[in-house]
Tab-separated table of C-alpha atoms in Angstrom:
chain	number	residue	atom	x	y	z
A	25	MET	CA	91.891	-37.803	-104.884
A	26	ALA	CA	93.094	-34.832	-102.854
A	27	ILE	CA	90.836	-32.205	-101.360
A	28	PRO	CA	90.856	-29.296	-103.837
A	29	ASN	CA	92.323	-25.903	-103.035
A	30	LEU	CA	90.136	-22.888	-102.497
A	31	GLN	CA	91.164	-19.769	-104.386
A	32	VAL	CA	89.608	-16.361	-103.923
A	33	ALA	CA	89.460	-14.120	-106.975
A	34	LEU	CA	89.802	-10.443	-106.185
A	35	ASP	CA	88.017	-8.681	-108.996
A	36	GLN	CA	87.639	-5.249	-107.536
A	37	SER	CA	88.471	-2.212	-109.652
A	38	SER	CA	90.674	-0.562	-107.036
A	39	LEU	CA	93.469	-1.754	-104.796
A	40	SER	CA	91.844	-0.357	-101.680
A	41	GLU	CA	88.591	-2.213	-102.382
A	42	ALA	CA	90.541	-5.419	-103.034
A	43	LEU	CA	92.410	-5.041	-99.745
A	44	LYS	CA	89.172	-4.356	-97.890
A	45	THR	CA	87.913	-7.689	-99.227
A	46	VAL	CA	91.030	-9.801	-98.891
A	47	ARG	CA	91.581	-8.958	-95.239
A	48	LYS	CA	88.351	-10.789	-94.468
A	49	VAL	CA	89.204	-14.008	-96.332
A	50	GLY	CA	92.926	-14.063	-97.128
A	51	GLU	CA	93.839	-16.307	-94.212
A	52	GLU	CA	90.980	-18.714	-94.946
A	53	VAL	CA	91.901	-19.611	-98.527
A	54	ASP	CA	94.834	-21.461	-100.096
A	55	ILE	CA	95.381	-19.207	-103.075
A	56	ILE	CA	94.851	-15.473	-103.552
A	57	GLU	CA	94.195	-14.216	-107.053
A	58	ALA	CA	94.681	-10.709	-108.336
A	59	GLY	CA	91.845	-10.918	-110.860
A	60	THR	CA	91.996	-9.575	-114.394
A	61	ILE	CA	89.855	-6.557	-113.521
A	62	LEU	CA	92.209	-5.709	-110.644
A	63	CYS	CA	95.423	-6.317	-112.642
A	64	LEU	CA	94.193	-4.085	-115.461
A	65	ALA	CA	92.944	-1.417	-113.078
A	66	GLU	CA	95.917	-1.224	-110.715
A	67	GLY	CA	98.731	-3.028	-112.489
A	68	MET	CA	101.315	-5.161	-110.721
A	69	GLN	CA	101.126	-2.908	-107.667
A	70	ALA	CA	98.118	-5.038	-106.714
A	71	VAL	CA	100.195	-8.225	-106.867
A	72	LYS	CA	102.992	-6.596	-104.864
A	73	CYS	CA	100.565	-5.630	-102.095
A	74	LEU	CA	99.002	-9.094	-101.936
A	75	ARG	CA	102.473	-10.652	-101.786
A	76	ALA	CA	103.414	-8.264	-98.975
A	77	LEU	CA	100.277	-9.032	-96.973
A	78	TYR	CA	100.252	-12.805	-97.520
A	79	PRO	CA	103.838	-14.037	-97.711
A	80	ASP	CA	102.803	-17.649	-97.080
A	81	LYS	CA	99.934	-17.944	-99.556
A	82	ILE	CA	100.110	-18.725	-103.245
A	83	VAL	CA	99.502	-15.525	-105.212
A	84	VAL	CA	98.202	-15.695	-108.793
A	85	ALA	CA	98.268	-12.863	-111.313
A	86	ASP	CA	95.267	-13.479	-113.552
A	87	THR	CA	96.613	-11.453	-116.446
A	88	LYS	CA	95.080	-13.692	-119.152
A	89	CYS	CA	98.231	-12.776	-121.063
A	90	ALA	CA	97.808	-12.983	-124.846
A	91	ASP	CA	101.199	-11.798	-126.076
A	92	ALA	CA	104.653	-10.713	-124.928
A	93	GLY	CA	104.574	-13.624	-122.497
A	94	GLY	CA	108.146	-13.264	-121.276
A	95	THR	CA	107.787	-9.605	-120.354
A	96	VAL	CA	104.353	-9.866	-118.776
A	97	ALA	CA	105.307	-12.961	-116.765
A	98	GLY	CA	108.626	-11.400	-115.761
A	99	ASN	CA	106.758	-8.376	-114.423
A	100	ALA	CA	104.272	-10.600	-112.573
A	101	SER	CA	107.070	-12.640	-111.072
A	102	ASP	CA	109.016	-9.534	-110.041
A	103	ALA	CA	105.855	-8.325	-108.306
A	104	GLY	CA	105.735	-11.561	-106.329
A	105	ALA	CA	103.260	-13.731	-108.225
A	106	ASP	CA	103.804	-17.485	-107.945
A	107	TRP	CA	101.509	-18.337	-110.802
A	108	MET	CA	100.188	-16.439	-113.823
A	109	THR	CA	97.488	-17.072	-116.397
A	110	VAL	CA	97.659	-16.934	-120.198
A	111	ILE	CA	94.688	-16.974	-122.546
A	112	CYS	CA	94.295	-20.154	-124.604
A	113	SER	CA	94.408	-18.202	-127.866
A	114	ALA	CA	97.952	-16.995	-127.186
A	115	THR	CA	100.593	-18.505	-129.443
A	116	ILE	CA	102.800	-21.353	-128.266
A	117	PRO	CA	105.923	-19.119	-128.253
A	118	THR	CA	104.075	-16.702	-125.937
A	119	MET	CA	103.235	-19.575	-123.587
A	120	LYS	CA	106.777	-20.937	-123.616
A	121	LYS	CA	108.294	-17.588	-122.801
A	122	ALA	CA	105.797	-16.950	-120.022
A	123	ALA	CA	106.341	-20.423	-118.551
A	124	GLU	CA	110.033	-19.667	-118.095
A	125	GLN	CA	109.293	-16.721	-115.802
A	126	VAL	CA	106.831	-18.054	-113.219
A	127	SER	CA	106.670	-21.146	-111.014
A	128	GLU	CA	103.533	-22.339	-112.744
A	129	LEU	CA	101.628	-21.135	-115.761
A	130	GLN	CA	97.878	-21.622	-116.089
A	131	VAL	CA	95.994	-21.586	-119.382
A	132	GLU	CA	92.584	-19.911	-119.298
A	133	LEU	CA	90.076	-21.721	-121.481
A	134	TYR	CA	87.795	-19.404	-123.436
A	135	GLY	CA	86.251	-19.687	-126.879
A	136	ASN	CA	87.467	-22.188	-129.463
A	137	TRP	CA	90.152	-24.631	-128.355
A	138	THR	CA	90.869	-28.252	-129.104
A	139	TYR	CA	92.536	-31.166	-127.304
A	140	GLU	CA	95.307	-30.972	-129.905
A	141	ASP	CA	95.926	-27.400	-128.739
A	142	ALA	CA	95.937	-28.701	-125.176
A	143	GLU	CA	98.683	-31.238	-125.991
A	144	LYS	CA	100.805	-28.365	-127.278
A	145	TRP	CA	100.170	-26.340	-124.132
A	146	LEU	CA	101.502	-29.188	-121.992
A	147	GLU	CA	104.598	-29.359	-124.201
A	148	ALA	CA	105.017	-25.587	-123.890
A	149	GLY	CA	105.384	-25.937	-120.126
A	150	ILE	CA	101.850	-25.224	-118.945
A	151	SER	CA	100.933	-27.330	-115.925
A	152	GLN	CA	97.491	-26.014	-115.082
A	153	ALA	CA	94.261	-25.250	-116.908
A	154	VAL	CA	91.488	-22.967	-115.712
A	155	TYR	CA	88.102	-24.126	-116.902
A	156	HIS	CA	85.734	-21.232	-117.068
A	157	GLN	CA	82.193	-20.278	-117.246
A	158	SER	CA	82.527	-16.714	-118.462
A	159	ARG	CA	81.120	-14.212	-116.010
A	160	ASP	CA	79.245	-12.487	-118.801
A	161	ALA	CA	77.952	-15.773	-120.215
A	162	LEU	CA	76.684	-16.722	-116.748
A	163	LEU	CA	74.904	-13.396	-116.514
A	164	ALA	CA	73.410	-14.219	-119.912
A	165	GLY	CA	71.934	-17.410	-118.445
A	166	GLU	CA	74.455	-20.206	-119.112
A	167	THR	CA	75.323	-22.668	-116.367
A	168	TRP	CA	77.490	-25.679	-115.503
A	169	GLY	CA	76.562	-28.921	-117.249
A	170	GLU	CA	77.667	-32.411	-118.286
A	171	LYS	CA	79.606	-30.971	-121.243
A	172	ASP	CA	81.770	-28.999	-118.838
A	173	LEU	CA	82.392	-31.971	-116.545
A	174	THR	CA	83.455	-34.140	-119.486
A	175	ARG	CA	85.967	-31.542	-120.594
A	176	VAL	CA	87.346	-31.064	-117.092
A	177	LYS	CA	87.814	-34.839	-116.714
A	178	LYS	CA	89.533	-35.080	-120.079
A	179	LEU	CA	91.954	-32.276	-119.184
A	180	VAL	CA	92.757	-34.008	-115.878
A	181	GLU	CA	93.443	-37.255	-117.778
A	182	MET	CA	95.760	-35.367	-120.120
A	183	GLY	CA	97.864	-34.297	-117.158
A	184	PHE	CA	96.636	-30.815	-116.319
A	185	ARG	CA	95.844	-29.781	-112.798
A	186	VAL	CA	92.485	-28.154	-113.423
A	187	SER	CA	90.890	-25.199	-111.673
A	188	VAL	CA	87.230	-24.510	-112.224
A	189	THR	CA	85.630	-21.133	-111.937
A	190	GLY	CA	82.639	-19.054	-112.846
A	191	GLY	CA	79.589	-18.604	-110.683
A	192	LEU	CA	80.623	-21.263	-108.171
A	193	GLU	CA	78.555	-21.406	-105.020
A	194	LYS	CA	78.713	-23.900	-102.166
A	195	GLU	CA	75.739	-25.646	-103.775
A	196	THR	CA	77.551	-26.019	-107.119
A	197	LEU	CA	80.451	-28.060	-105.692
A	198	GLN	CA	78.483	-31.321	-105.506
A	199	LEU	CA	78.340	-31.344	-109.331
A	200	PHE	CA	82.080	-32.074	-109.361
A	201	ALA	CA	81.964	-35.075	-106.986
A	202	GLY	CA	84.324	-37.752	-108.326
A	203	VAL	CA	86.190	-35.293	-110.558
A	204	ASP	CA	89.805	-34.613	-109.575
A	205	VAL	CA	89.489	-30.823	-109.421
A	206	PHE	CA	92.730	-29.140	-108.303
A	207	THR	CA	91.261	-25.803	-107.280
A	208	PHE	CA	87.879	-24.164	-106.970
A	209	ILE	CA	88.026	-20.449	-107.667
A	210	ALA	CA	85.321	-18.384	-106.042
A	211	GLY	CA	84.769	-14.690	-106.360
A	212	ARG	CA	81.634	-12.916	-105.384
A	213	SER	CA	79.968	-15.929	-103.748
A	214	ILE	CA	82.581	-15.421	-101.023
A	215	THR	CA	83.586	-11.792	-101.263
A	216	GLU	CA	80.078	-10.371	-101.523
A	217	SER	CA	78.478	-12.589	-98.924
A	218	ALA	CA	77.380	-11.018	-95.658
A	219	ASP	CA	80.175	-12.858	-93.835
A	220	PRO	CA	83.024	-13.606	-96.288
A	221	LYS	CA	85.118	-15.479	-93.709
A	222	ALA	CA	82.237	-17.811	-92.857
A	223	ALA	CA	81.456	-18.250	-96.569
A	224	ALA	CA	85.057	-19.316	-97.261
A	225	ARG	CA	85.028	-21.737	-94.319
A	226	GLU	CA	81.745	-23.247	-95.472
A	227	MET	CA	83.144	-23.747	-98.987
A	228	LYS	CA	86.191	-25.517	-97.535
A	229	GLU	CA	83.973	-27.648	-95.307
A	230	GLU	CA	81.819	-28.647	-98.270
A	231	MET	CA	84.934	-29.509	-100.260
A	232	ARG	CA	86.183	-31.747	-97.430
A	233	ARG	CA	82.764	-33.407	-97.256
A	234	ILE	CA	82.571	-34.099	-100.991
A	235	PHE	CA	86.188	-34.900	-101.820
A	236	GLY	CA	87.554	-36.090	-98.467
A	237	ASP	CA	85.790	-39.478	-98.550
A	238	ALA	CA	87.047	-40.250	-102.015
A	239	LYS	CA	90.725	-39.978	-101.015
B	19	MET	CA	90.982	4.427	-150.063
B	20	ALA	CA	91.993	6.718	-147.219
B	21	ILE	CA	95.525	7.091	-145.935
B	22	PRO	CA	95.780	4.805	-142.902
B	23	ASN	CA	96.287	6.077	-139.374
B	24	LEU	CA	99.551	5.604	-137.569
B	25	GLN	CA	99.287	4.257	-134.039
B	26	VAL	CA	102.170	3.965	-131.618
B	27	ALA	CA	102.051	1.080	-129.154
B	28	LEU	CA	103.610	1.887	-125.799
B	29	ASP	CA	104.721	-1.455	-124.448
B	30	GLN	CA	107.033	-0.353	-121.709
B	31	SER	CA	106.807	-1.989	-118.290
B	32	SER	CA	106.684	1.277	-116.359
B	33	LEU	CA	104.745	4.495	-116.715
B	34	SER	CA	107.864	6.630	-116.585
B	35	GLU	CA	109.500	4.684	-119.414
B	36	ALA	CA	106.302	4.948	-121.459
B	37	LEU	CA	106.175	8.713	-120.907
B	38	LYS	CA	109.845	9.046	-121.845
B	39	THR	CA	108.978	7.368	-125.137
B	40	VAL	CA	105.655	9.007	-125.899
B	41	ARG	CA	106.952	12.559	-125.512
B	42	LYS	CA	109.149	11.946	-128.551
B	43	VAL	CA	106.385	10.656	-130.840
B	44	GLY	CA	103.002	11.476	-129.326
B	45	GLU	CA	102.423	14.555	-131.473
B	46	GLU	CA	103.493	12.745	-134.662
B	47	VAL	CA	100.981	9.892	-134.540
B	48	ASP	CA	97.202	9.696	-134.842
B	49	ILE	CA	96.544	7.184	-132.108
B	50	ILE	CA	98.352	6.464	-128.838
B	51	GLU	CA	98.087	2.987	-127.395
B	52	ALA	CA	98.645	1.947	-123.809
B	53	GLY	CA	99.926	-1.529	-124.698
B	54	THR	CA	98.997	-4.700	-122.856
B	55	ILE	CA	102.360	-4.848	-121.087
B	56	LEU	CA	101.886	-1.277	-119.869
B	57	CYS	CA	98.211	-1.735	-118.864
B	58	LEU	CA	99.058	-4.858	-116.855
B	59	ALA	CA	102.130	-3.262	-115.299
B	60	GLU	CA	100.666	0.120	-114.350
B	61	GLY	CA	96.920	-0.286	-114.629
B	62	MET	CA	94.571	2.428	-115.846
B	63	GLN	CA	96.845	5.090	-114.345
B	64	ALA	CA	98.804	4.745	-117.604
B	65	VAL	CA	95.706	5.531	-119.665
B	66	LYS	CA	94.864	8.480	-117.421
B	67	CYS	CA	98.317	9.976	-117.913
B	68	LEU	CA	98.217	9.532	-121.707
B	69	ARG	CA	94.768	11.140	-121.791
B	70	ALA	CA	96.079	14.055	-119.703
B	71	LEU	CA	99.103	14.582	-121.939
B	72	TYR	CA	97.346	14.143	-125.293
B	73	PRO	CA	93.792	15.470	-124.977
B	74	ASP	CA	93.380	15.681	-128.766
B	75	LYS	CA	94.673	12.249	-129.754
B	76	ILE	CA	92.787	8.984	-129.817
B	77	VAL	CA	93.865	6.888	-126.825
B	78	VAL	CA	93.491	3.091	-126.914
B	79	ALA	CA	93.638	0.768	-123.911
B	80	ASP	CA	95.003	-2.500	-125.278
B	81	THR	CA	93.618	-4.610	-122.464
B	82	LYS	CA	92.909	-7.664	-124.654
B	83	CYS	CA	89.955	-8.101	-122.320
B	84	ALA	CA	88.758	-11.709	-122.061
B	85	ASP	CA	85.979	-11.452	-119.488
B	86	ALA	CA	84.049	-8.990	-117.351
B	87	GLY	CA	83.834	-6.757	-120.404
B	88	GLY	CA	81.507	-4.172	-118.915
B	89	THR	CA	83.680	-3.541	-115.854
B	90	VAL	CA	87.018	-3.545	-117.674
B	91	ALA	CA	85.713	-1.259	-120.429
B	92	GLY	CA	84.014	1.008	-117.905
B	93	ASN	CA	87.329	1.396	-116.083
B	94	ALA	CA	89.160	2.084	-119.351
B	95	SER	CA	86.582	4.652	-120.365
B	96	ASP	CA	86.675	6.328	-116.947
B	97	ALA	CA	90.446	6.582	-117.343
B	98	GLY	CA	89.969	8.389	-120.640
B	99	ALA	CA	90.359	5.672	-123.267
B	100	ASP	CA	88.463	6.224	-126.509
B	101	TRP	CA	88.892	2.676	-127.720
B	102	MET	CA	89.609	-0.644	-126.033
B	103	THR	CA	90.580	-4.106	-127.238
B	104	VAL	CA	89.028	-7.490	-126.450
B	105	ILE	CA	90.566	-10.849	-127.266
B	106	CYS	CA	88.762	-12.825	-129.975
B	107	SER	CA	88.236	-15.793	-127.645
B	108	ALA	CA	86.077	-13.713	-125.291
B	109	THR	CA	82.406	-14.630	-125.286
B	110	ILE	CA	79.840	-12.597	-127.211
B	111	PRO	CA	78.202	-11.332	-123.986
B	112	THR	CA	81.631	-10.037	-122.866
B	113	MET	CA	82.038	-8.198	-126.166
B	114	LYS	CA	78.542	-6.728	-126.028
B	115	LYS	CA	79.000	-5.420	-122.519
B	116	ALA	CA	82.397	-3.943	-123.360
B	117	ALA	CA	81.064	-2.310	-126.537
B	118	GLU	CA	78.509	-0.389	-124.486
B	119	GLN	CA	81.225	1.345	-122.455
B	120	VAL	CA	83.706	2.688	-125.029
B	121	SER	CA	83.400	4.689	-128.247
B	122	GLU	CA	84.816	1.829	-130.269
B	123	LEU	CA	85.727	-1.724	-129.434
B	124	GLN	CA	88.485	-3.565	-131.270
B	125	VAL	CA	88.780	-7.355	-131.449
B	126	GLU	CA	92.326	-8.716	-131.256
B	127	LEU	CA	92.795	-11.711	-133.520
B	128	TYR	CA	94.882	-14.487	-131.995
B	129	GLY	CA	94.723	-18.257	-132.321
B	130	ASN	CA	91.675	-20.060	-133.691
B	131	TRP	CA	88.874	-17.887	-135.032
B	132	THR	CA	86.477	-18.197	-137.931
B	133	TYR	CA	84.600	-15.821	-140.229
B	134	GLU	CA	81.380	-17.038	-138.569
B	135	ASP	CA	82.809	-15.777	-135.283
B	136	ALA	CA	83.631	-12.513	-137.026
B	137	GLU	CA	80.013	-12.055	-138.133
B	138	LYS	CA	78.971	-12.407	-134.499
B	139	TRP	CA	81.533	-9.834	-133.401
B	140	LEU	CA	80.070	-7.295	-135.821
B	141	GLU	CA	76.607	-8.014	-134.438
B	142	ALA	CA	77.941	-7.616	-130.893
B	143	GLY	CA	78.952	-4.038	-131.665
B	144	ILE	CA	82.608	-4.443	-132.562
B	145	SER	CA	83.648	-2.052	-135.304
B	146	GLN	CA	87.363	-2.734	-135.574
B	147	ALA	CA	89.639	-5.751	-135.848
B	148	VAL	CA	93.324	-5.849	-135.016
B	149	TYR	CA	95.160	-8.322	-137.203
B	150	HIS	CA	98.267	-9.503	-135.461
B	151	GLN	CA	101.501	-11.154	-135.928
B	152	SER	CA	102.264	-12.206	-132.380
B	153	ARG	CA	105.397	-10.611	-131.052
B	154	ASP	CA	106.605	-13.953	-129.755
B	155	ALA	CA	105.736	-15.719	-133.031
B	156	LEU	CA	107.717	-13.055	-134.915
B	157	LEU	CA	110.663	-13.642	-132.618
B	158	ALA	CA	110.255	-17.357	-133.415
B	159	GLY	CA	110.712	-16.556	-137.120
B	160	GLU	CA	107.216	-16.071	-138.573
B	161	THR	CA	106.525	-13.162	-140.917
B	162	TRP	CA	103.810	-11.417	-142.940
B	163	GLY	CA	102.543	-13.354	-145.968
B	164	GLU	CA	99.781	-13.753	-148.543
B	165	LYS	CA	97.656	-15.681	-146.023
B	166	ASP	CA	97.612	-12.621	-143.781
B	167	LEU	CA	96.744	-10.221	-146.602
B	168	THR	CA	93.841	-12.413	-147.696
B	169	ARG	CA	92.422	-12.437	-144.183
B	170	VAL	CA	92.822	-8.683	-143.780
B	171	LYS	CA	91.011	-8.067	-147.083
B	172	LYS	CA	88.207	-10.424	-146.106
B	173	LEU	CA	87.737	-8.653	-142.762
B	174	VAL	CA	87.613	-5.284	-144.545
B	175	GLU	CA	84.970	-6.662	-146.935
B	176	MET	CA	82.951	-7.869	-143.955
B	177	GLY	CA	82.809	-4.315	-142.650
B	178	PHE	CA	85.585	-4.126	-140.074
B	179	ARG	CA	88.030	-1.264	-139.990
B	180	VAL	CA	91.227	-3.271	-139.706
B	181	SER	CA	94.438	-2.382	-137.919
B	182	VAL	CA	97.531	-4.422	-138.633
B	183	THR	CA	100.372	-4.883	-136.220
B	184	GLY	CA	103.353	-6.999	-135.360
B	185	GLY	CA	106.897	-6.308	-136.479
B	186	LEU	CA	105.879	-3.534	-138.876
B	187	GLU	CA	108.749	-1.514	-140.319
B	188	LYS	CA	108.661	1.193	-142.971
B	189	GLU	CA	109.755	-1.466	-145.463
B	190	THR	CA	106.820	-3.756	-144.567
B	191	LEU	CA	104.131	-1.233	-145.510
B	192	GLN	CA	104.468	-1.808	-149.269
B	193	LEU	CA	103.110	-5.346	-148.748
B	194	PHE	CA	99.725	-3.807	-147.960
B	195	ALA	CA	99.459	-1.647	-151.102
B	196	GLY	CA	95.891	-1.855	-152.414
B	197	VAL	CA	94.524	-3.141	-149.092
B	198	ASP	CA	92.214	-0.763	-147.243
B	199	VAL	CA	94.114	-0.814	-143.938
B	200	PHE	CA	92.575	1.510	-141.334
B	201	THR	CA	95.581	1.776	-139.028
B	202	PHE	CA	99.163	0.617	-138.891
B	203	ILE	CA	100.320	-0.016	-135.352
B	204	ALA	CA	104.038	0.304	-134.793
B	205	GLY	CA	105.924	-0.295	-131.595
B	206	ARG	CA	109.627	-0.728	-131.369
B	207	SER	CA	110.361	0.135	-135.002
B	208	ILE	CA	109.455	3.678	-133.958
B	209	THR	CA	110.053	3.807	-130.226
B	210	GLU	CA	113.430	2.095	-130.252
B	211	SER	CA	114.841	3.851	-133.310
B	212	ALA	CA	117.660	6.333	-132.828
B	213	ASP	CA	115.270	9.179	-133.705
B	214	PRO	CA	111.676	8.144	-132.889
B	215	LYS	CA	110.162	11.380	-134.178
B	216	ALA	CA	111.880	11.007	-137.557
B	217	ALA	CA	110.920	7.317	-137.674
B	218	ALA	CA	107.239	8.202	-137.131
B	219	ARG	CA	107.376	10.904	-139.809
B	220	GLU	CA	108.997	8.526	-142.283
B	221	MET	CA	106.307	5.921	-141.643
B	222	LYS	CA	103.610	8.537	-142.278
B	223	GLU	CA	105.411	9.700	-145.426
B	224	GLU	CA	105.621	6.116	-146.712
B	225	MET	CA	101.927	5.606	-145.964
B	226	ARG	CA	101.050	8.741	-147.956
B	227	ARG	CA	103.238	7.515	-150.832
B	228	ILE	CA	101.671	4.038	-150.935
B	229	PHE	CA	98.049	4.807	-150.130
B	230	GLY	CA	97.722	8.441	-151.227
B	231	ASP	CA	97.731	7.674	-154.967
B	232	ALA	CA	95.041	5.049	-154.607
B	233	LYS	CA	92.529	7.492	-153.134
C-alpha cells in the first residue's frame, strides 16, 4: 500500500484569493486542484495560472462536467490541466469523450449511483473515482462512517484509484487506515488554518505514519 | 397552456465567440443562457457581460452546480444571473442553499433520478426542471421519444415548470404538442444556422402555431 497523495482544493471565488492561498501550500502538496467554485467563478484562466505557477505539480480541473465532455475536457487540457472531473450522472458518451482529452479522468460520486454504473465508467476510460462527503451535507451534520469505507474499498477492488474528500482533517485520516486510498483532498482544513504550510506538512506526516507501515 | 419561452444556450468556449453569437439572437429570445461550457471556460465574467448587454432579458447561469450551492449561486447572482442550474445528483442541502441565492433554481436531469427525488427537490425550493437529451448521447444516436414525453408530463403534473433541451430543431417542437412545456432551449440549431435571427423567429413562430391554439 503506497502512501496516499495530498491534494489541496482551491475553492476560492476569485483567482487572486486562490493565488494568495496556493502560494502558502502549493509546494507542500502533490496535487493542486482548481475547485468547482473557482472554475465556475474564473473559468480556465484559473487553471492556466496554476499551471504557470506550478509546472511540476499535477493540476486538476474540478469541473464536475455533466455534458459536452469533449469540449470541456479539451478546454481544461488546453489550459494545462492534467486531470479533470466529471459528475457520476453524466452519460457514458460524455465520459468517453472527456477521457480522450485529459491524461486522467476522475468521476465525482454524488447522489444515486450503482456498482453497475461504476463498471461502465471503467470501460469508458475513467481511472479514478472521487468519493465525497458533500460540503453542504457535512454542514448539515453528516459525517464519515463505515458505509463510506465499505464503498471506498469496493471501488478500489474494482480497479479505481480512489480519492476521498469532504471535511477531512488530520484527525479524520486514521479512519482510513488499511484502506488503499490514492489521494486525500483537503480544502479549508489546510487553507484556512492559521499556518497552511504547517497544516499541509502535518497532514503528510500523519499519512506517512498511518500508511507508511502498511507498505 | 401558455406559449413556451425560447431560450438560447451560449455554449461557446470563449466570451468573444459567445458575444459574436448572442448579438445576432439576444433580442429575439426570452431567456439567455451562459452554457456550462462557457461558464467553465470564462467564469462568471460571461454572466456579467450578458447581464450588461441584455438588462431586460432573463439570464441563466447553467453551472450544473453539484456542491457548495450557496457559494456558487451567490457568485452567479452577484454576476447578474436571474436563474441558475444544479445537477440532479447534488444533495438536498446543496439545492436548498443554492435556492436561497437566486430568483429561481433549475434542476438539470441527468442519469439516475426518481420521482421521490423530484418531490424532495420541490421541497428544497426548486421551481424548474430541465429535461435533457445529453449532447453526447444525441451524438451517439439517441433521440426524443415517448419515454421522454411521459417524464416531462409527469414533472409538469408534480408542479415543476419544465424546460426541454438537447438537439431541438424547429421540426422537433411538434412532438411536444399538448405538453405544457415552459421553455424550449435551443443551441446550435439557432446559433449555427446561416441566419440565427431568422432561425430564432421561426422557432418562436412554430411555438405560437403549436401551442397558441391550445391556450
